[in-house]
Every structure is written in structure tokens, then in C-alpha cells.
Amino acid sequence: MKKIAIIGKQQLLSIRQKMQQYLIDNGLEADILDMETRNVLDWTDKMKGYNGIISCGEKFPAEVFERLHGDLELISRYGVGTDEIDKVAAAEHGVAVCNAAGSLSTAVAECAMGLILAVLRSIPESDREVRNNDWSRFFQSKTGNQIQDKTVGIIGFGDISQALAKMLSGFSCKVIAYDIFWNEEAAKRLNVEYATIEQIQQQADIISLHVPSTPQTNGMINKEFLSKCKPNAILINTGRGRLVVPEDLADALNNGVIRGAGMDVFFPEPPDPSNPLLTAKNTVLLPHTGACTIESHLKAGMMAAKNVADFFTGKEVKTILNPDYLKNK
């Protein structure tokens, strides 16, 4: 019988227990393990003998696969992002890596939507003012902006972006988007126009980032990028912290190069206390909670468990991210 370890103690125990029962019902042995750190290298001794691991953002450097070679066959990500897993090393040791793609899309899109509105209408600042008995925003007509009829530029046009585009349609926004793998069918269905990065910079009142962290995308939001944006533009990042050069964005915010920013992700996390975005003007900052809803966590957890059950019963797993693992299996 194949043995599965469910890690990620930050997730609700009730959801992990449902995942465990699902795996048992599908003929697998499943254990819930609470580890003290988020680097698997620190406790590979406890992972020996397990054929599958359901992870939740823990680091899997190359050495982990060397130590677990022979037993480990699958890592199923409870969530979507897999930046923390060395997928090349996994493939070299015959280990498949999959994720729960699509499970978090609505939650993260809602978060991006909330950040857009919070920045446009200065909602956090207004809340603080009321608590300090400051009603100057009302009496002096300190105005924000509506989202209606704004142009929203989305960089990356996957599941989350498409969910956001659907939400934006209710506000009569013009949505333009860029992706290196353009989905024309989804664009037509959602009334989204293709645009280059340069066109997004020139036209967008709101720019929302939804691309993975790669050598090509890391640091893409820098001084040069921001200098080409509209001065009333706001930047939303629910993607990855590495996409943004924090010093450049903070400088742009403090000097009026762009109007505001809403950030749910940083690098590193938590951000260093010296991160200039923590004190920059016109920012709304969240602690990487874009996907943190009961509904999305349950959906992601059960999809991760189903991927494991499908994998070990010979069914197709459509979200394998390193298909080359088969060469070394």
C-alpha cells in the first residue's frame, strides 16, 4: 500500500483530515504530519518511506530528492505556486510534481478586486481617520476614484486573471491583457483585448500582475517600467513578490510617478522591516492572504488529494508540471 504524508500545519486540521479520509477511502495509507519548519531538508528523516507528499508551500531543494530517492514518487501541491520546489531535481529522481491549478482563482481574483477598490477609494486610510475622529475627508471633499469605465491592464492571462476579468465586466471596465501563451477563446468570451506590455503601460489606469516568478519576470516592475505608466495608475500585485523591485516602486509612489499600489505578496515573506514599501505613500498591504478563504482551501486540499489518488491508481493527472520525470521513473 502506498504511503502518503500530508504536511502544511498552517492549514486547517479539519481540511487535512478530510483529505486524509479521501486518500484512505481510495486505498492509500495517509498520515498528517506537523513539522516545525517549512524546509523539508530539515526533516527528511521523517519523510523516508513515503511515496507521496501533499505539500503546502514548503521548500523542496535538490538535496531532498537525493535523500528520498527510491521511495518518493509524487509531490502534490496543496495550492498552485511551486516556486519552492526544485522541479528539475524532482524529475531527475523520477518524482512527479503537480498542483491544484484553478482551485484558488476566485479567491485571489476577489483579493485583487478588493485591493483595487481599497486603493482607488482610500478605504484603509478612511477607516483609520474615523477611528481618530477625523472627518476631514467628508467635510473637505477629499475624493477618490470610481472603478467604472477604467482601463485595467492584466499581465498574465491564466485562471486568476480570467476570473478577475469576469468580475471587472460588472464595473464596465475596459480590460486589456498580455500573456506569452495567449488564450483567444477566453479573451473573446470575457471581452478582453490583447495588448503588449508597452500598450498596458500607456493605457491602463490599473495594472494587475498575475505571472509566475521566473528569471524573465523577476524584477519586471522596476524604475524603467514604472516611468512609462500613467501618473494616475495603480499597481496591484497578487502574483509573486519577486516581480517587483520594492525600492523602485516605493520611489515611484513617493514621487507621484504612479498613484498607488496594492500588494499581497513580498520577497522575502514576511518582508524585511527596512522594505521601503512598508512606509511608501498610497499603499494597501496584505500578508499574502489572497487565497485565504475556507472555500478555496477546501477546494485546493481536496484537489491535491484527488491528484494523489489518481496518480497512484493509474489515472491521468492533468496538472503534472515536470513531465520529464517519466524518463527517470
Coordinates of C-alpha atoms in Angstrom, one line a residue, residues 87-195:
K87 CA 11.1 20.6 -10.2
V88 CA 14.2 19.8 -12.3
A89 CA 15.8 17.9 -9.5
A90 CA 12.5 16.2 -8.8
A91 CA 12.3 15.0 -12.4
E92 CA 15.9 13.8 -12.3
H93 CA 14.9 11.5 -9.4
G94 CA 11.7 10.3 -11.1
V95 CA 9.4 12.4 -8.9
A96 CA 6.3 14.0 -10.4
V97 CA 5.2 17.4 -9.2
C98 CA 1.6 18.5 -9.6
N99 CA -0.6 21.3 -8.3
A100 CA -4.2 22.2 -7.7
A101 CA -4.4 24.6 -10.6
G102 CA -7.6 26.7 -10.7
S103 CA -8.6 25.9 -7.1
L104 CA -7.6 29.4 -5.8
S105 CA -8.6 31.5 -8.8
T106 CA -11.8 33.0 -7.4
A107 CA -10.3 33.8 -4.0
V108 CA -7.2 35.5 -5.5
A109 CA -9.2 37.4 -8.1
E110 CA -11.5 38.7 -5.3
C111 CA -8.5 39.8 -3.4
A112 CA -7.2 41.7 -6.4
M113 CA -10.6 43.3 -6.8
G114 CA -10.6 44.3 -3.2
L115 CA -7.2 45.9 -3.4
I116 CA -8.2 47.9 -6.5
L117 CA -11.2 49.3 -4.7
A118 CA -9.3 49.9 -1.5
V119 CA -6.6 51.9 -3.3
L120 CA -9.0 53.8 -5.5
R121 CA -11.2 54.9 -2.6
S122 CA -8.6 55.1 0.1
I123 CA -10.6 52.7 2.3
P124 CA -8.0 51.8 4.8
E125 CA -7.0 55.4 5.4
S126 CA -10.6 56.4 5.7
D127 CA -11.1 53.7 8.4
R128 CA -8.2 55.0 10.4
E129 CA -9.4 58.6 10.2
V130 CA -12.8 57.7 11.5
R131 CA -11.3 55.9 14.5
N132 CA -9.3 59.1 15.2
N133 CA -12.4 61.3 14.9
D134 CA -11.1 62.8 11.7
W135 CA -13.9 63.6 9.3
S136 CA -11.9 65.9 7.1
R137 CA -12.3 63.6 4.1
F138 CA -16.0 64.2 4.1
F139 CA -16.1 67.9 5.1
Q140 CA -13.3 68.8 2.8
S141 CA -14.4 66.6 -0.1
K142 CA -11.2 64.6 -0.4
T143 CA -12.2 62.5 -3.3
G144 CA -11.2 59.1 -4.6
N145 CA -11.9 57.5 -7.9
Q146 CA -14.5 55.1 -9.3
I147 CA -13.5 51.9 -11.0
Q148 CA -16.3 52.3 -13.5
D149 CA -15.1 52.8 -17.1
K150 CA -11.4 52.5 -16.2
T151 CA -9.0 50.6 -18.3
V152 CA -7.5 47.6 -16.5
G153 CA -4.3 46.0 -17.8
I154 CA -3.7 42.5 -16.7
I155 CA -0.2 41.0 -17.1
G156 CA -0.6 37.2 -17.3
F157 CA -3.9 35.8 -18.5
G158 CA -4.4 32.5 -16.7
D159 CA -7.2 31.3 -14.5
I160 CA -7.0 34.1 -11.9
S161 CA -6.8 36.8 -14.5
Q162 CA -9.8 35.4 -16.3
A163 CA -11.8 35.3 -13.0
L164 CA -10.8 38.9 -12.4
A165 CA -11.8 40.0 -15.9
K166 CA -15.2 38.5 -15.4
M167 CA -15.6 40.5 -12.2
L168 CA -14.4 43.7 -13.8
S169 CA -17.0 43.3 -16.5
G170 CA -19.6 44.2 -13.9
F171 CA -18.0 47.6 -13.5
S172 CA -18.0 48.4 -17.2
C173 CA -14.2 48.4 -17.3
K174 CA -12.2 48.0 -20.5
V175 CA -9.9 45.1 -19.9
I176 CA -6.7 44.5 -21.8
A177 CA -4.2 41.7 -21.2
Y178 CA -0.9 40.3 -22.1
D179 CA 0.3 36.7 -21.9
I180 CA 3.1 34.8 -23.8
F181 CA 0.6 32.0 -24.2
W182 CA -2.5 33.9 -25.4
N183 CA -5.9 32.3 -24.9
E184 CA -8.0 33.8 -27.7
E185 CA -11.1 31.7 -26.8
A186 CA -11.1 33.0 -23.2
A187 CA -10.4 36.6 -24.4
K188 CA -13.4 36.6 -26.7
R189 CA -15.7 35.1 -24.1
L190 CA -14.6 37.7 -21.5
N191 CA -14.4 40.6 -23.9
V192 CA -10.7 41.1 -23.2
E193 CA -8.4 42.7 -25.8
Y194 CA -4.8 41.6 -26.3
A195 CA -2.2 44.2 -25.6

